[in-house]
PDB file of C-alpha atoms (C1' of nucleotides) in Angstrom:
ATOM      1  CA  MET A   1      57.386  85.263  18.416  1.00  0.00           C
ATOM      2  CA  THR A   2      60.171  83.042  18.795  1.00  0.00           C
ATOM      3  CA  THR A   3      63.619  83.480  19.246  1.00  0.00           C
ATOM      4  CA  ALA A   4      65.815  82.244  16.739  1.00  0.00           C
ATOM      5  CA  VAL A   5      68.973  81.085  17.878  1.00  0.00           C
ATOM      6  CA  THR A   6      71.766  80.983  15.254  1.00  0.00           C
ATOM      7  CA  LEU A   7      74.593  78.473  16.025  1.00  0.00           C
ATOM      8  CA  CYS A   8      74.755  77.227  12.639  1.00  0.00           C
ATOM      9  CA  CYS A   9      78.520  77.080  10.972  1.00  0.00           C
ATOM     10  CA  MET A  10      80.402  78.036  13.902  1.00  0.00           C
ATOM     11  CA  VAL A  11      83.550  78.547  12.044  1.00  0.00           C
ATOM     12  CA  ILE A  12      86.976  80.409  13.359  1.00  0.00           C
ATOM     13  CA  GLU A  13      87.698  83.147  11.332  1.00  0.00           C
ATOM     14  CA  HIS A  14      91.638  84.242  11.140  1.00  0.00           C
ATOM     15  CA  GLY A  15      91.785  87.911  11.478  1.00  0.00           C
ATOM     16  CA  ALA A  16      88.586  88.571  13.279  1.00  0.00           C
ATOM     17  CA  PRO A  17      88.759  91.057  16.238  1.00  0.00           C
ATOM     18  CA  GLU A  18      88.255  88.216  18.579  1.00  0.00           C
ATOM     19  CA  PRO A  19      91.398  85.986  18.889  1.00  0.00           C
ATOM     20  CA  LEU A  20      91.400  82.424  17.256  1.00  0.00           C
ATOM     21  CA  TYR A  21      91.703  80.824  20.763  1.00  0.00           C
ATOM     22  CA  ARG A  22      88.663  82.772  22.345  1.00  0.00           C
ATOM     23  CA  GLN A  23      86.700  81.940  19.239  1.00  0.00           C
ATOM     24  CA  LEU A  24      87.758  78.001  19.585  1.00  0.00           C
ATOM     25  CA  ALA A  25      86.694  78.396  23.643  1.00  0.00           C
ATOM     26  CA  ALA A  26      83.713  80.101  22.745  1.00  0.00           C
ATOM     27  CA  ILE A  27      82.537  77.064  20.331  1.00  0.00           C
ATOM     28  CA  ILE A  28      83.428  74.475  22.847  1.00  0.00           C
ATOM     29  CA  ARG A  29      81.681  76.316  25.641  1.00  0.00           C
ATOM     30  CA  ASP A  30      78.494  76.449  23.487  1.00  0.00           C
ATOM     31  CA  ARG A  31      78.381  72.812  22.816  1.00  0.00           C
ATOM     32  CA  ILE A  32      78.973  71.776  26.080  1.00  0.00           C
ATOM     33  CA  ALA A  33      75.891  74.523  26.901  1.00  0.00           C
ATOM     34  CA  SER A  34      74.155  72.714  24.215  1.00  0.00           C
ATOM     35  CA  GLY A  35      74.475  69.413  25.405  1.00  0.00           C
ATOM     36  CA  GLU A  36      76.760  68.316  22.511  1.00  0.00           C
ATOM     37  CA  TYR A  37      79.321  67.650  24.952  1.00  0.00           C
ATOM     38  CA  PRO A  38      77.632  66.103  28.155  1.00  0.00           C
ATOM     39  CA  PRO A  39      79.291  66.135  31.226  1.00  0.00           C
ATOM     40  CA  ARG A  40      81.975  63.403  31.819  1.00  0.00           C
ATOM     41  CA  THR A  41      82.608  62.847  28.154  1.00  0.00           C
ATOM     42  CA  ARG A  42      85.530  63.675  26.295  1.00  0.00           C
ATOM     43  CA  VAL A  43      86.477  66.891  23.987  1.00  0.00           C
ATOM     44  CA  PRO A  44      88.509  66.318  21.099  1.00  0.00           C
ATOM     45  CA  SER A  45      91.949  66.044  21.444  1.00  0.00           C
ATOM     46  CA  ILE A  46      94.332  69.196  20.781  1.00  0.00           C
ATOM     47  CA  THR A  47      95.639  67.557  17.752  1.00  0.00           C
ATOM     48  CA  GLN A  48      92.169  67.034  16.585  1.00  0.00           C
ATOM     49  CA  LEU A  49      90.850  70.465  17.402  1.00  0.00           C
ATOM     50  CA  ALA A  50      93.768  71.834  15.604  1.00  0.00           C
ATOM     51  CA  ALA A  51      93.571  69.915  12.656  1.00  0.00           C
ATOM     52  CA  GLU A  52      89.510  70.510  12.489  1.00  0.00           C
ATOM     53  CA  HIS A  53      89.928  74.124  12.780  1.00  0.00           C
ATOM     54  CA  ASP A  54      92.764  74.719  10.834  1.00  0.00           C
ATOM     55  CA  ILE A  55      94.831  76.711  13.569  1.00  0.00           C
ATOM     56  CA  ALA A  56      98.048  75.684  15.592  1.00  0.00           C
ATOM     57  CA  GLU A  57      98.122  72.879  18.187  1.00  0.00           C
ATOM     58  CA  MET A  58      99.351  75.791  20.711  1.00  0.00           C
ATOM     59  CA  THR A  59      96.335  78.041  20.203  1.00  0.00           C
ATOM     60  CA  ALA A  60      93.964  74.920  20.693  1.00  0.00           C
ATOM     61  CA  ARG A  61      95.804  74.135  23.675  1.00  0.00           C
ATOM     62  CA  LYS A  62      95.503  77.637  25.033  1.00  0.00           C
ATOM     63  CA  ALA A  63      91.593  77.544  24.190  1.00  0.00           C
ATOM     64  CA  LEU A  64      91.419  74.124  26.395  1.00  0.00           C
ATOM     65  CA  ASP A  65      93.345  75.657  29.094  1.00  0.00           C
ATOM     66  CA  LEU A  66      90.940  78.672  29.195  1.00  0.00           C
ATOM     67  CA  LEU A  67      88.015  76.576  29.522  1.00  0.00           C
ATOM     68  CA  VAL A  68      90.122  74.366  32.335  1.00  0.00           C
ATOM     69  CA  GLY A  69      90.978  77.605  34.013  1.00  0.00           C
ATOM     70  CA  GLU A  70      87.080  78.200  34.259  1.00  0.00           C
ATOM     71  CA  GLY A  71      86.377  75.075  35.450  1.00  0.00           C
ATOM     72  CA  LEU A  72      84.347  73.562  32.358  1.00  0.00           C
ATOM     73  CA  LEU A  73      86.735  71.104  31.771  1.00  0.00           C
ATOM     74  CA  ILE A  74      89.428  68.956  33.080  1.00  0.00           C
ATOM     75  CA  ALA A  75      92.543  67.761  31.382  1.00  0.00           C
ATOM     76  CA  VAL A  76      93.734  64.073  32.228  1.00  0.00           C
ATOM     77  CA  SER A  77      97.208  63.541  31.021  1.00  0.00           C
ATOM     78  CA  GLY A  78      97.647  60.335  28.761  1.00  0.00           C
ATOM     79  CA  ARG A  79      93.847  60.401  28.542  1.00  0.00           C
ATOM     80  CA  GLY A  80      92.288  63.247  27.236  1.00  0.00           C
ATOM     81  CA  THR A  81      90.054  66.630  28.219  1.00  0.00           C
ATOM     82  CA  PHE A  82      86.856  66.086  30.030  1.00  0.00           C
ATOM     83  CA  VAL A  83      83.611  67.852  30.605  1.00  0.00           C
ATOM     84  CA  THR A  84      83.192  68.548  34.065  1.00  0.00           C
TER      85      THR A  84
ATOM     86  CA  MET B   1     108.956  79.814  70.968  1.00  0.00           C
ATOM     87  CA  THR B   2     108.926  81.959  67.770  1.00  0.00           C
ATOM     88  CA  THR B   3     107.969  80.819  64.260  1.00  0.00           C
ATOM     89  CA  ALA B   4     111.148  80.779  61.844  1.00  0.00           C
ATOM     90  CA  VAL B   5     109.471  81.521  58.425  1.00  0.00           C
ATOM     91  CA  THR B   6     112.113  81.076  55.994  1.00  0.00           C
ATOM     92  CA  LEU B   7     111.607  82.758  53.025  1.00  0.00           C
ATOM     93  CA  CYS B   8     115.465  83.388  51.842  1.00  0.00           C
ATOM     94  CA  CYS B   9     116.624  82.544  48.490  1.00  0.00           C
ATOM     95  CA  MET B  10     113.732  81.832  46.470  1.00  0.00           C
ATOM     96  CA  VAL B  11     115.594  80.525  43.706  1.00  0.00           C
ATOM     97  CA  ILE B  12     114.015  78.492  40.456  1.00  0.00           C
ATOM     98  CA  GLU B  13     115.166  75.246  40.467  1.00  0.00           C
ATOM     99  CA  HIS B  14     115.328  73.696  36.724  1.00  0.00           C
ATOM    100  CA  GLY B  15     114.416  69.975  37.160  1.00  0.00           C
ATOM    101  CA  ALA B  16     112.390  70.105  40.321  1.00  0.00           C
ATOM    102  CA  PRO B  17     109.452  68.319  40.552  1.00  0.00           C
ATOM    103  CA  GLU B  18     107.522  71.232  40.394  1.00  0.00           C
ATOM    104  CA  PRO B  19     107.664  73.045  37.016  1.00  0.00           C
ATOM    105  CA  LEU B  20     109.112  76.312  36.452  1.00  0.00           C
ATOM    106  CA  TYR B  21     105.839  78.407  35.879  1.00  0.00           C
ATOM    107  CA  ARG B  22     104.698  77.229  38.763  1.00  0.00           C
ATOM    108  CA  GLN B  23     107.779  77.937  40.962  1.00  0.00           C
ATOM    109  CA  LEU B  24     107.762  81.418  39.716  1.00  0.00           C
ATOM    110  CA  ALA B  25     103.822  81.906  40.217  1.00  0.00           C
ATOM    111  CA  ALA B  26     104.458  80.763  43.802  1.00  0.00           C
ATOM    112  CA  ILE B  27     107.182  83.444  44.548  1.00  0.00           C
ATOM    113  CA  ILE B  28     105.244  86.505  42.904  1.00  0.00           C
ATOM    114  CA  ARG B  29     102.423  85.241  45.011  1.00  0.00           C
ATOM    115  CA  ASP B  30     104.218  85.016  48.330  1.00  0.00           C
ATOM    116  CA  ARG B  31     105.705  88.381  47.549  1.00  0.00           C
ATOM    117  CA  ILE B  32     102.279  90.061  47.185  1.00  0.00           C
ATOM    118  CA  ALA B  33     101.288  88.054  50.379  1.00  0.00           C
ATOM    119  CA  SER B  34     104.255  89.457  52.015  1.00  0.00           C
ATOM    120  CA  GLY B  35     103.521  92.847  50.916  1.00  0.00           C
ATOM    121  CA  GLU B  36     106.666  93.262  48.821  1.00  0.00           C
ATOM    122  CA  TYR B  37     104.519  94.198  45.741  1.00  0.00           C
ATOM    123  CA  PRO B  38     101.720  95.992  47.497  1.00  0.00           C
ATOM    124  CA  PRO B  39      98.224  96.480  45.818  1.00  0.00           C
ATOM    125  CA  ARG B  40      98.138  98.703  42.652  1.00  0.00           C
ATOM    126  CA  THR B  41     101.885  98.140  42.203  1.00  0.00           C
ATOM    127  CA  ARG B  42     103.600  96.814  39.076  1.00  0.00           C
ATOM    128  CA  VAL B  43     105.442  93.668  39.163  1.00  0.00           C
ATOM    129  CA  PRO B  44     108.373  93.186  36.909  1.00  0.00           C
ATOM    130  CA  SER B  45     108.020  93.068  33.387  1.00  0.00           C
ATOM    131  CA  ILE B  46     107.854  89.676  31.555  1.00  0.00           C
ATOM    132  CA  THR B  47     111.367  90.459  30.162  1.00  0.00           C
ATOM    133  CA  GLN B  48     112.872  91.213  33.496  1.00  0.00           C
ATOM    134  CA  LEU B  49     111.504  88.396  35.183  1.00  0.00           C
ATOM    135  CA  ALA B  50     112.694  86.209  32.712  1.00  0.00           C
ATOM    136  CA  ALA B  51     116.228  87.294  32.744  1.00  0.00           C
ATOM    137  CA  GLU B  52     116.368  87.625  36.530  1.00  0.00           C
ATOM    138  CA  HIS B  53     115.237  84.077  37.072  1.00  0.00           C
ATOM    139  CA  ASP B  54     116.973  82.519  34.012  1.00  0.00           C
ATOM    140  CA  ILE B  55     114.288  81.165  32.441  1.00  0.00           C
ATOM    141  CA  ALA B  56     112.338  81.699  28.902  1.00  0.00           C
ATOM    142  CA  GLU B  57     109.865  84.632  28.227  1.00  0.00           C
ATOM    143  CA  MET B  58     106.897  82.398  27.398  1.00  0.00           C
ATOM    144  CA  THR B  59     107.758  80.496  30.899  1.00  0.00           C
ATOM    145  CA  ALA B  60     107.629  84.055  32.786  1.00  0.00           C
ATOM    146  CA  ARG B  61     104.667  84.767  30.809  1.00  0.00           C
ATOM    147  CA  LYS B  62     102.939  81.443  31.741  1.00  0.00           C
ATOM    148  CA  ALA B  63     103.325  82.254  35.644  1.00  0.00           C
ATOM    149  CA  LEU B  64     101.800  85.598  35.102  1.00  0.00           C
ATOM    150  CA  ASP B  65      99.241  84.255  33.292  1.00  0.00           C
ATOM    151  CA  LEU B  66      98.355  81.970  36.130  1.00  0.00           C
ATOM    152  CA  LEU B  67      98.229  84.736  38.504  1.00  0.00           C
ATOM    153  CA  VAL B  68      95.851  86.733  36.297  1.00  0.00           C
ATOM    154  CA  GLY B  69      93.490  84.270  36.349  1.00  0.00           C
ATOM    155  CA  GLU B  70      93.703  83.503  40.033  1.00  0.00           C
ATOM    156  CA  GLY B  71      92.780  87.491  40.238  1.00  0.00           C
ATOM    157  CA  LEU B  72      95.737  88.266  41.992  1.00  0.00           C
ATOM    158  CA  LEU B  73      97.287  90.506  39.309  1.00  0.00           C
ATOM    159  CA  ILE B  74      95.627  92.454  36.173  1.00  0.00           C
ATOM    160  CA  ALA B  75      97.537  92.778  32.790  1.00  0.00           C
ATOM    161  CA  VAL B  76      97.274  96.074  31.041  1.00  0.00           C
ATOM    162  CA  SER B  77      98.731  96.020  27.398  1.00  0.00           C
ATOM    163  CA  GLY B  78     101.686  98.390  26.981  1.00  0.00           C
ATOM    164  CA  ARG B  79     101.812  99.440  30.400  1.00  0.00           C
ATOM    165  CA  GLY B  80     102.696  96.254  32.762  1.00  0.00           C
ATOM    166  CA  THR B  81     101.244  93.885  35.270  1.00  0.00           C
ATOM    167  CA  PHE B  82      99.641  95.174  38.435  1.00  0.00           C
ATOM    168  CA  VAL B  83      98.745  93.606  41.768  1.00  0.00           C
ATOM    169  CA  THR B  84      94.975  94.059  42.231  1.00  0.00           C
TER     170      THR B  84
ATOM    171  C1'  DG C   1     100.771 114.276  15.071  1.00  0.00           C
ATOM    172  C1'  DC C   2     104.978 111.476  15.153  1.00  0.00           C
ATOM    173  C1'  DC C   3     108.559 108.328  16.352  1.00  0.00           C
ATOM    174  C1'  DC C   4     110.747 105.284  19.777  1.00  0.00           C
ATOM    175  C1'  DA C   5     111.273 102.123  23.462  1.00  0.00           C
ATOM    176  C1'  DT C   6     108.286  99.419  26.531  1.00  0.00           C
ATOM    177  C1'  DT C   7     105.422  96.031  27.577  1.00  0.00           C
ATOM    178  C1'  DT C   8     101.558  92.710  27.008  1.00  0.00           C
ATOM    179  C1'  DG C   9      98.727  89.842  23.274  1.00  0.00           C
ATOM    180  C1'  DT C  10      98.512  86.685  19.789  1.00  0.00           C
ATOM    181  C1'  DA C  11      99.951  82.854  16.891  1.00  0.00           C
ATOM    182  C1'  DC C  12     103.265  79.583  15.206  1.00  0.00           C
ATOM    183  C1'  DG C  13     107.131  76.186  15.697  1.00  0.00           C
ATOM    184  C1'  DT C  14     109.423  72.482  18.021  1.00  0.00           C
ATOM    185  C1'  DA C  15     111.444  69.159  21.332  1.00  0.00           C
ATOM    186  C1'  DT C  16     110.924  66.598  24.927  1.00  0.00           C
ATOM    187  C1'  DG C  17     108.860  64.577  29.133  1.00  0.00           C
ATOM    188  C1'  DT C  18     105.032  61.774  31.389  1.00  0.00           C
ATOM    189  C1'  DA C  19     100.635  59.308  31.513  1.00  0.00           C
ATOM    190  C1'  DT C  20      97.522  56.186  30.036  1.00  0.00           C
ATOM    191  C1'  DG C  21      95.638  52.037  27.471  1.00  0.00           C
TER     192       DG C  21
ATOM    193  C1'  DG D   1     106.632  48.258  23.069  1.00  0.00           C
ATOM    194  C1'  DC D   2     103.850  51.356  21.070  1.00  0.00           C
ATOM    195  C1'  DA D   3     100.307  54.844  19.995  1.00  0.00           C
ATOM    196  C1'  DT D   4      97.945  58.762  21.967  1.00  0.00           C
ATOM    197  C1'  DA D   5      97.238  62.674  24.436  1.00  0.00           C
ATOM    198  C1'  DC D   6      98.433  66.003  27.547  1.00  0.00           C
ATOM    199  C1'  DA D   7     102.555  68.716  29.837  1.00  0.00           C
ATOM    200  C1'  DT D   8     106.345  71.810  30.085  1.00  0.00           C
ATOM    201  C1'  DA D   9     109.807  74.598  28.094  1.00  0.00           C
ATOM    202  C1'  DC D  10     112.444  76.981  24.745  1.00  0.00           C
ATOM    203  C1'  DG D  11     112.328  79.836  20.479  1.00  0.00           C
ATOM    204  C1'  DT D  12     110.444  83.349  17.266  1.00  0.00           C
ATOM    205  C1'  DA D  13     107.725  86.779  14.864  1.00  0.00           C
ATOM    206  C1'  DC D  14     104.604  90.353  14.514  1.00  0.00           C
ATOM    207  C1'  DA D  15     100.429  93.264  16.346  1.00  0.00           C
ATOM    208  C1'  DA D  16      98.477  96.351  19.633  1.00  0.00           C
ATOM    209  C1'  DA D  17      98.600  99.621  23.317  1.00  0.00           C
ATOM    210  C1'  DT D  18     100.763 103.101  26.136  1.00  0.00           C
ATOM    211  C1'  DG D  19     103.879 106.673  27.670  1.00  0.00           C
ATOM    212  C1'  DG D  20     107.591 109.862  26.986  1.00  0.00           C
ATOM    213  C1'  DG D  21     110.366 113.322  24.166  1.00  0.00           C
TER     214       DG D  21
END
DNA sequence: GCCCATTTGTACGTATGTATG
DNA sequence: GCATACATACGTACAAATGGG
């Protein structure tokens, strides 16, 4: 028996029990784990993340801050945010 | 020879190279280390910290978030923020 | 159970500064 | 100089949890 991993359609839901910034952090965490965002590459900018997921920039920033705090990302002022 | 420890007048300075929220976090960290805020006790609320140090509530909140992330504090919704 | 004050949590808005290319 | 991107800081509103009366 195979294990079906359903990662399709990772969409942020307003009004979900999980807060928006945690939902976004989880999505990015998954993309890092899956190799979609390999080490040393740049993740989308705060502006891009906010636009793509239809959330406020502050909320996108909070998601990245969380992952930076976890050590998964490193933010470099003026350049972007990178996978460790 | 004695070692003089100057912890007097820990005042937050606007315009200092160190950002306000880091200054406040450092002050709280020192008070925990010195025993002024012993384990399991409550630190001042965000509203109190903001008023006492003449900074915005968001800035005080960010300082606490930083220390929560470091594991020095635990925030309990509706009750307060406590020293671990 | 209910109301109220307090406190943290989440989310959005805005402005300015700093760093990079 | 300029565009992009992160950093800091203030402002605001509402939700949720807690505890006291």
